[in-house]
Amino acid sequence: MIIGVPKEIKNHEYRVGMVPASVRELINHGHSVFVETNAGIGIGFTDQDYIEAGAGILATAEEVFAQAEMIVKVKEPQAVERAMLREGQILFTYLHLAPDLPQTQDLVKSKAVCIAYETVTDNNGGLPLLAPMSEVAGRMSIQAGAQALEKSNAGRGMLLGGVPGVEPAKVVIIGGGMVGANAAKMAVGMGADVVILDRNVNVLRKLDDLFGNQVKAIYSTADALEKHVLDADLVIGGVLIPGAAAPKLVTKEHIKNMKPGAAIVDVAIDQGGCIETSTPTTHAEPTYIVDDVVHYCVANMPGAVPRTSTFALNNATLPYIIQLANKGYKQALNDNQHLLNGLNVINGQVTVKEVADNLGFDFIEPATALANA
């Protein structure tokens, strides 16, 4: 199979779909890989590094899309990239379709085979291709929140851990999954007063085992959420419903009644955000203010630490890339139910019910759509 790796073009996105070591693995399996020139420059890899791994270098994204049978990316394809997709071509990347009607419309129109990292599952009920970026984003959320709390950024002017004789900041984390646990790890390490809210008692037990009395693991009710959000200096939104738009748990009314200068980091913004006042921002302009509350809603947070992020992501995606390349998408998806769960769009049909329901498309079961392809 011919695999193409274009340069990412989203604002301040320096990650790359495949590192040279991953390219070498595909070459060893008998496949061809074409990489757009300078695609890896943001993480310190030159075209020569890719050439030494066996890749061919192409001058433009148009050439990569034209030659490749499978496109491997990091972020969702931008409009100019979606226009280059063709019928039957495999697209393997993060998509986050539920809140994104224009992208979904374009992918449906393209009739490409669109497999999303974030909906691939595993035997434990986890999301193995989302997990590494959730780990990165969770840890980064505390760094971002700490900066947002600085007075020069319109924050309350607080140090997360305080100092001897001065209380630390209160950090409230909504969602105790991969994002929440990693955010808590950083917040605890910085000496903050940490509360985690979740509706799954088993998750709360795990957090209690992990952190002991270093965090307060609270069952999330409307009352508990309101109480802790209004008392928070920093709120981290880490709620995920696989494939679906995030629920709006923190309302405009909550925001109005938060402390002036408090900060919010909405890690769920890729799926529409779990804060009612959240809208996507970029690394170039990461924050804005609503009712004196600083909002940080960057939709590609891990892009700020691209080397760490790319290696972590490639470690997870490479086995699936090899399966798709070795078997072709039909056999690979038929053989692996977890990879089939990653199928979002094929032959102009939407195969994720939450996406179809949220955006008004007809839904077709992935196995049925695959059989018809």
Short mmCIF file of C-alpha atoms in Angstrom, two decimals:
data_model
loop_
_atom_site.label_atom_id
_atom_site.label_comp_id
_atom_site.label_asym_id
_atom_site.label_seq_id
_atom_site.Cartn_x
_atom_site.Cartn_y
_atom_site.Cartn_z
CA MET A 1 0.00 0.00 0.00
CA ILE A 2 1.07 3.59 -0.58
CA ILE A 3 0.85 5.64 2.63
CA GLY A 4 0.95 9.44 2.61
CA VAL A 5 1.96 11.73 5.46
CA PRO A 6 1.11 15.40 4.79
CA LYS A 7 2.39 18.30 6.86
CA GLU A 8 -0.15 19.44 9.46
CA ILE A 9 -1.60 22.87 8.69
CA LYS A 10 -3.79 23.66 11.71
CA ASN A 11 -2.70 26.75 13.67
CA HIS A 12 0.51 26.03 15.62
CA GLU A 13 0.24 22.31 14.94
CA TYR A 14 3.74 20.83 14.80
CA ARG A 15 2.97 17.14 15.27
CA VAL A 16 3.29 14.71 12.37
CA GLY A 17 1.38 11.56 11.49
CA MET A 18 4.44 9.29 11.46
CA VAL A 19 8.00 9.57 12.77
CA PRO A 20 10.86 8.07 10.74
CA ALA A 21 10.96 4.92 12.88
CA SER A 22 7.30 4.26 12.06
CA VAL A 23 8.00 4.85 8.38
CA ARG A 24 10.78 2.28 8.54
CA GLU A 25 8.36 -0.28 10.02
CA LEU A 26 5.95 0.22 7.10
CA ILE A 27 8.80 -0.06 4.59
CA ASN A 28 9.87 -3.33 6.24
CA HIS A 29 6.35 -4.64 5.67
CA GLY A 30 6.73 -3.96 1.95
CA HIS A 31 4.77 -0.71 1.72
CA SER A 32 5.67 2.69 0.26
CA VAL A 33 5.55 5.91 2.26
CA PHE A 34 5.50 9.45 0.87
CA VAL A 35 6.03 12.37 3.23
CA GLU A 36 5.42 16.02 2.44
CA THR A 37 8.59 18.07 2.65
CA ASN A 38 9.29 19.49 6.13
CA ALA A 39 6.37 17.54 7.65
CA GLY A 40 8.53 16.52 10.62
CA ILE A 41 10.53 19.71 11.04
CA GLY A 42 8.43 20.83 14.03
CA ILE A 43 9.63 17.85 16.07
CA GLY A 44 13.21 17.95 14.85
CA PHE A 45 13.11 15.50 11.93
CA THR A 46 14.44 16.59 8.53
CA ASP A 47 13.51 15.27 5.10
CA GLN A 48 16.84 13.42 5.16
CA ASP A 49 15.75 11.54 8.29
CA TYR A 50 12.67 10.31 6.44
CA ILE A 51 14.68 9.46 3.32
CA GLU A 52 17.06 7.36 5.41
CA ALA A 53 14.02 5.53 6.82
CA GLY A 54 12.93 4.70 3.27
CA ALA A 55 10.32 7.37 2.56
CA GLY A 56 9.92 9.42 -0.57
CA ILE A 57 9.64 13.19 -0.15
CA LEU A 58 7.00 15.14 -2.09
CA ALA A 59 6.91 18.92 -2.45
CA THR A 60 3.20 19.52 -1.79
CA ALA A 61 0.22 18.13 0.08
CA GLU A 62 -1.58 17.83 -3.26
CA GLU A 63 1.05 15.33 -4.44
CA VAL A 64 0.82 13.35 -1.22
CA PHE A 65 -2.98 13.10 -1.38
CA ALA A 66 -2.88 12.24 -5.09
CA GLN A 67 -0.43 9.36 -4.69
CA ALA A 68 -1.48 7.84 -1.35
CA GLU A 69 -4.01 5.09 -0.83
CA MET A 70 -4.02 5.87 2.89
CA ILE A 71 -3.47 9.29 4.49
CA VAL A 72 -2.09 9.25 8.04
CA LYS A 73 -2.48 12.54 9.91
CA VAL A 74 -2.81 13.90 13.43
CA LYS A 75 -5.54 16.54 13.39
CA GLU A 76 -8.82 16.58 11.52
CA PRO A 77 -8.39 17.52 7.86
CA GLN A 78 -8.89 21.20 7.16
CA ALA A 79 -11.22 22.29 4.33
CA VAL A 80 -8.41 22.48 1.77
CA GLU A 81 -7.32 18.96 2.70
CA ARG A 82 -10.84 17.55 2.63
CA ALA A 83 -11.18 18.78 -0.93
CA MET A 84 -8.25 16.52 -1.90
CA LEU A 85 -9.76 13.30 -0.55
CA ARG A 86 -11.16 10.83 -3.08
CA GLU A 87 -13.55 7.90 -3.08
CA GLY A 88 -12.13 4.78 -1.41
CA GLN A 89 -9.07 6.58 -0.02
CA ILE A 90 -8.35 5.77 3.64
CA LEU A 91 -8.06 8.67 6.09
CA PHE A 92 -6.66 7.71 9.51
CA THR A 93 -6.50 10.59 11.99
CA TYR A 94 -8.37 12.37 14.77
CA LEU A 95 -11.74 13.59 13.45
CA HIS A 96 -13.97 14.71 16.37
CA LEU A 97 -16.99 14.93 14.06
CA ALA A 98 -19.87 15.33 16.54
CA PRO A 99 -19.62 19.13 16.86
CA ASP A 100 -18.29 19.70 13.32
CA LEU A 101 -20.96 19.77 10.61
CA PRO A 102 -18.82 21.25 7.77
CA GLN A 103 -16.15 18.58 8.19
CA THR A 104 -18.72 15.78 8.33
CA GLN A 105 -20.46 17.07 5.21
CA ASP A 106 -17.15 17.19 3.32
CA LEU A 107 -16.11 13.70 4.41
CA VAL A 108 -19.51 12.31 3.41
CA LYS A 109 -19.18 14.03 0.03
CA SER A 110 -15.67 12.66 -0.53
CA LYS A 111 -16.78 9.01 -0.12
CA ALA A 112 -13.43 8.36 1.56
CA VAL A 113 -12.96 5.71 4.28
CA CYS A 114 -12.57 7.86 7.39
CA ILE A 115 -11.29 6.12 10.52
CA ALA A 116 -11.01 8.24 13.68
CA TYR A 117 -8.35 7.63 16.29
CA GLU A 118 -10.69 8.77 19.06
CA THR A 119 -13.33 6.05 18.56
CA VAL A 120 -11.03 3.02 18.19
CA THR A 121 -11.60 0.84 21.27
CA ASP A 122 -9.78 -1.93 23.15
CA ASN A 123 -10.61 -5.05 25.15
CA ASN A 124 -10.83 -3.05 28.38
CA GLY A 125 -13.42 -0.63 27.05
CA GLY A 126 -10.78 2.07 26.68
CA LEU A 127 -9.82 4.37 23.82
CA PRO A 128 -6.18 3.45 23.16
CA LEU A 129 -5.51 6.04 20.45
CA LEU A 130 -7.10 8.87 22.42
CA ALA A 131 -5.41 7.93 25.70
CA PRO A 132 -1.89 9.22 24.96
CA MET A 133 -3.17 12.65 23.91
CA SER A 134 -5.56 12.73 26.87
CA GLU A 135 -2.56 12.12 29.11
CA VAL A 136 -0.68 15.00 27.49
CA ALA A 137 -3.69 17.36 27.47
CA GLY A 138 -4.55 16.52 31.08
CA ARG A 139 -1.08 17.39 32.26
CA MET A 140 -0.88 20.49 30.06
CA SER A 141 -4.25 21.73 31.35
CA ILE A 142 -2.73 22.53 34.74
CA GLN A 143 0.19 24.39 33.16
CA ALA A 144 -2.25 26.37 31.01
CA GLY A 145 -4.52 27.02 33.99
CA ALA A 146 -1.63 28.19 36.13
CA GLN A 147 -0.70 30.75 33.47
CA ALA A 148 -4.32 31.85 33.05
CA LEU A 149 -4.47 32.60 36.78
CA GLU A 150 -1.61 35.09 36.50
CA LYS A 151 -2.74 38.70 36.80
CA SER A 152 -1.04 39.64 33.52
CA ASN A 153 -3.48 37.25 31.82
CA ALA A 154 -6.50 38.75 33.67
CA GLY A 155 -6.50 35.94 36.24
CA ARG A 156 -6.88 36.14 40.01
CA GLY A 157 -3.14 36.54 40.52
CA MET A 158 -2.70 33.24 42.35
CA LEU A 159 0.07 30.66 42.54
CA LEU A 160 -1.47 27.19 42.34
CA GLY A 161 0.46 25.82 45.29
CA GLY A 162 0.47 29.00 47.36
CA VAL A 163 3.44 29.52 49.69
CA PRO A 164 3.88 28.87 53.43
CA GLY A 165 1.22 30.87 55.21
CA VAL A 166 -0.90 31.39 52.08
CA GLU A 167 -3.65 29.01 50.94
CA PRO A 168 -3.17 27.21 47.60
CA ALA A 169 -5.56 27.64 44.71
CA LYS A 170 -8.60 25.37 44.51
CA VAL A 171 -8.58 23.26 41.34
CA VAL A 172 -11.86 21.54 40.39
CA ILE A 173 -11.57 18.80 37.77
CA ILE A 174 -14.78 17.68 36.07
CA GLY A 175 -14.35 14.09 34.92
CA GLY A 176 -12.05 11.52 36.49
CA GLY A 177 -10.93 9.70 33.34
CA MET A 178 -7.59 9.89 31.58
CA VAL A 179 -7.63 13.70 31.31
CA GLY A 180 -8.84 14.20 34.87
CA ALA A 181 -6.40 11.78 36.48
CA ASN A 182 -3.44 13.31 34.67
CA ALA A 183 -4.58 16.83 35.49
CA ALA A 184 -4.88 15.81 39.14
CA LYS A 185 -1.39 14.34 39.10
CA MET A 186 0.06 17.68 37.98
CA ALA A 187 -2.13 19.78 40.27
CA VAL A 188 -1.25 17.68 43.31
CA GLY A 189 2.42 17.90 42.40
CA MET A 190 2.15 21.69 42.31
CA GLY A 191 0.54 21.74 45.75
CA ALA A 192 -2.99 22.80 44.78
CA ASP A 193 -6.18 21.96 46.66
CA VAL A 194 -7.74 19.43 44.26
CA VAL A 195 -11.34 18.26 43.86
CA ILE A 196 -12.37 15.71 41.19
CA LEU A 197 -16.03 15.25 40.24
CA ASP A 198 -17.27 12.12 38.49
CA ARG A 199 -20.50 10.10 38.28
CA ASN A 200 -18.83 6.68 38.20
CA VAL A 201 -18.24 5.30 41.69
CA ASN A 202 -15.63 2.86 40.39
CA VAL A 203 -13.68 5.77 38.89
CA LEU A 204 -13.87 7.59 42.23
CA ARG A 205 -12.55 4.49 44.00
CA LYS A 206 -9.61 4.29 41.59
CA LEU A 207 -8.83 7.96 42.14
CA ASP A 208 -8.98 7.43 45.89
CA ASP A 209 -6.56 4.50 45.61
CA LEU A 210 -4.26 6.54 43.39
CA PHE A 211 -4.20 9.82 45.32
CA GLY A 212 -5.45 8.99 48.81
CA ASN A 213 -6.14 12.14 50.80
CA GLN A 214 -4.25 14.32 48.30
CA VAL A 215 -7.49 14.86 46.37
CA LYS A 216 -11.18 14.97 47.23
CA ALA A 217 -13.00 12.54 44.93
CA ILE A 218 -16.66 13.65 44.90
CA TYR A 219 -19.71 12.06 43.31
CA SER A 220 -20.97 14.57 40.75
CA THR A 221 -24.50 15.87 41.21
CA ALA A 222 -25.88 19.20 40.01
CA ASP A 223 -25.57 20.47 43.57
CA ALA A 224 -21.97 19.25 44.06
CA LEU A 225 -20.87 20.59 40.69
CA GLU A 226 -22.36 24.03 41.35
CA LYS A 227 -20.91 24.23 44.85
CA HIS A 228 -17.36 23.35 43.82
CA VAL A 229 -17.29 25.25 40.51
CA LEU A 230 -18.42 28.47 42.19
CA ASP A 231 -15.72 28.03 44.84
CA ALA A 232 -12.98 27.17 42.32
CA ASP A 233 -10.01 29.23 41.27
CA LEU A 234 -9.37 26.91 38.32
CA VAL A 235 -11.83 24.52 36.62
CA ILE A 236 -10.64 21.77 34.28
CA GLY A 237 -13.28 20.34 31.92
CA GLY A 238 -12.32 16.75 31.12
CA VAL A 239 -15.61 15.05 30.27
CA LEU A 240 -15.75 12.64 27.33
CA ILE A 241 -18.58 10.66 25.78
CA PRO A 242 -16.89 8.61 23.01
CA GLY A 243 -17.87 9.89 19.58
CA ALA A 244 -20.50 12.27 20.93
CA ALA A 245 -20.60 15.98 21.65
CA ALA A 246 -19.57 16.78 25.22
CA PRO A 247 -22.44 17.64 27.61
CA LYS A 248 -22.59 21.28 28.76
CA LEU A 249 -22.12 20.77 32.50
CA VAL A 250 -20.94 24.25 33.49
CA THR A 251 -23.62 26.76 32.51
CA LYS A 252 -23.55 30.47 31.68
CA GLU A 253 -25.16 31.05 35.07
CA HIS A 254 -22.31 29.21 36.79
CA ILE A 255 -19.78 31.36 34.92
CA LYS A 256 -21.55 34.57 36.01
CA ASN A 257 -21.28 33.51 39.63
CA MET A 258 -17.68 32.30 39.63
CA LYS A 259 -14.94 34.31 41.32
CA PRO A 260 -13.67 37.23 39.21
CA GLY A 261 -10.38 36.19 37.64
CA ALA A 262 -11.05 32.47 38.00
CA ALA A 263 -9.91 30.35 35.06
CA ILE A 264 -11.36 27.53 32.99
CA VAL A 265 -9.47 25.07 30.79
CA ASP A 266 -11.93 23.13 28.63
CA VAL A 267 -10.01 20.07 27.46
CA ALA A 268 -13.25 18.69 25.96
CA ILE A 269 -13.35 21.49 23.38
CA ASP A 270 -12.45 19.04 20.56
CA GLN A 271 -15.86 17.48 21.17
CA GLY A 272 -17.64 20.83 21.51
CA GLY A 273 -16.63 21.56 25.11
CA CYS A 274 -18.31 20.85 28.44
CA ILE A 275 -18.56 24.54 29.40
CA GLU A 276 -21.51 26.44 27.93
CA THR A 277 -19.38 29.54 27.28
CA SER A 278 -16.56 27.66 25.55
CA THR A 279 -15.60 28.30 21.94
CA PRO A 280 -12.45 26.89 20.29
CA THR A 281 -9.28 28.98 20.45
CA THR A 282 -5.79 28.54 19.04
CA HIS A 283 -2.26 28.53 20.45
CA ALA A 284 -1.84 31.96 18.84
CA GLU A 285 -4.75 33.41 20.85
CA PRO A 286 -5.48 30.81 23.54
CA THR A 287 -7.72 32.73 25.96
CA TYR A 288 -10.70 35.03 26.13
CA ILE A 289 -12.83 36.37 28.97
CA VAL A 290 -16.52 35.90 29.75
CA ASP A 291 -17.95 37.52 32.91
CA ASP A 292 -14.43 38.06 34.30
CA VAL A 293 -13.60 34.34 33.94
CA VAL A 294 -10.56 33.49 31.81
CA HIS A 295 -11.32 30.72 29.29
CA TYR A 296 -8.57 28.59 27.73
CA CYS A 297 -10.10 26.46 24.95
CA VAL A 298 -7.30 25.47 22.60
CA ALA A 299 -8.54 22.65 20.39
CA ASN A 300 -5.14 21.04 19.81
CA MET A 301 -3.43 21.42 23.17
CA PRO A 302 -0.88 18.60 22.68
CA GLY A 303 0.36 20.42 19.57
CA ALA A 304 2.28 22.73 21.90
CA VAL A 305 4.53 19.83 22.96
CA PRO A 306 4.71 18.11 19.58
CA ARG A 307 7.74 15.92 20.09
CA THR A 308 6.37 14.25 23.21
CA SER A 309 2.90 14.07 21.67
CA THR A 310 3.97 12.63 18.32
CA PHE A 311 6.02 9.83 19.81
CA ALA A 312 3.27 8.97 22.30
CA LEU A 313 0.67 8.93 19.53
CA ASN A 314 2.80 6.93 17.08
CA ASN A 315 3.43 4.26 19.70
CA ALA A 316 -0.33 3.73 19.84
CA THR A 317 -1.29 4.16 16.16
CA LEU A 318 1.46 2.18 14.44
CA PRO A 319 -0.01 -1.32 15.00
CA TYR A 320 -3.30 -0.17 13.44
CA ILE A 321 -1.56 1.53 10.51
CA ILE A 322 0.25 -1.74 9.82
CA GLN A 323 -3.01 -3.72 9.99
CA LEU A 324 -4.71 -1.39 7.51
CA ALA A 325 -1.72 -1.43 5.17
CA ASN A 326 -1.09 -5.18 5.32
CA LYS A 327 -4.70 -6.29 4.94
CA GLY A 328 -6.45 -3.41 3.20
CA TYR A 329 -9.18 -1.58 5.05
CA LYS A 330 -11.98 -4.11 4.42
CA GLN A 331 -10.13 -7.10 5.81
CA ALA A 332 -8.53 -5.11 8.63
CA LEU A 333 -11.88 -3.72 9.79
CA ASN A 334 -13.60 -7.11 9.45
CA ASP A 335 -10.86 -8.80 11.48
CA ASN A 336 -10.73 -6.23 14.29
CA GLN A 337 -13.97 -5.05 15.90
CA HIS A 338 -12.09 -2.42 17.87
CA LEU A 339 -10.67 -0.90 14.69
CA LEU A 340 -14.13 -1.13 13.09
CA ASN A 341 -15.41 1.02 15.95
CA GLY A 342 -13.07 3.70 14.62
CA LEU A 343 -14.92 3.84 11.30
CA ASN A 344 -16.83 7.15 11.20
CA VAL A 345 -17.64 7.70 7.51
CA ILE A 346 -17.48 5.35 4.51
CA ASN A 347 -18.87 5.62 0.99
CA GLY A 348 -20.81 8.76 1.94
CA GLN A 349 -22.45 7.20 5.01
CA VAL A 350 -22.06 8.06 8.70
CA THR A 351 -21.31 5.03 10.89
CA VAL A 352 -21.25 6.61 14.37
CA LYS A 353 -24.74 6.97 15.83
CA GLU A 354 -23.88 9.90 18.10
CA VAL A 355 -22.49 11.86 15.15
CA ALA A 356 -25.48 11.03 12.94
CA ASP A 357 -27.96 11.97 15.66
CA ASN A 358 -26.18 15.19 16.59
CA LEU A 359 -25.73 16.46 13.03
CA GLY A 360 -28.87 15.12 11.36
CA PHE A 361 -27.40 12.39 9.15
CA ASP A 362 -28.81 8.92 8.53
CA PHE A 363 -26.96 6.31 10.57
CA ILE A 364 -25.80 2.99 9.23
CA GLU A 365 -24.14 0.23 11.26
CA PRO A 366 -20.38 0.08 10.52
CA ALA A 367 -20.47 -3.61 9.61
CA THR A 368 -23.37 -3.06 7.20
CA ALA A 369 -21.66 -0.07 5.57
CA LEU A 370 -18.44 -2.06 5.24
CA ALA A 371 -20.26 -4.98 3.62
CA ASN A 372 -21.84 -2.58 1.11
CA ALA A 373 -18.58 -0.81 0.27
#
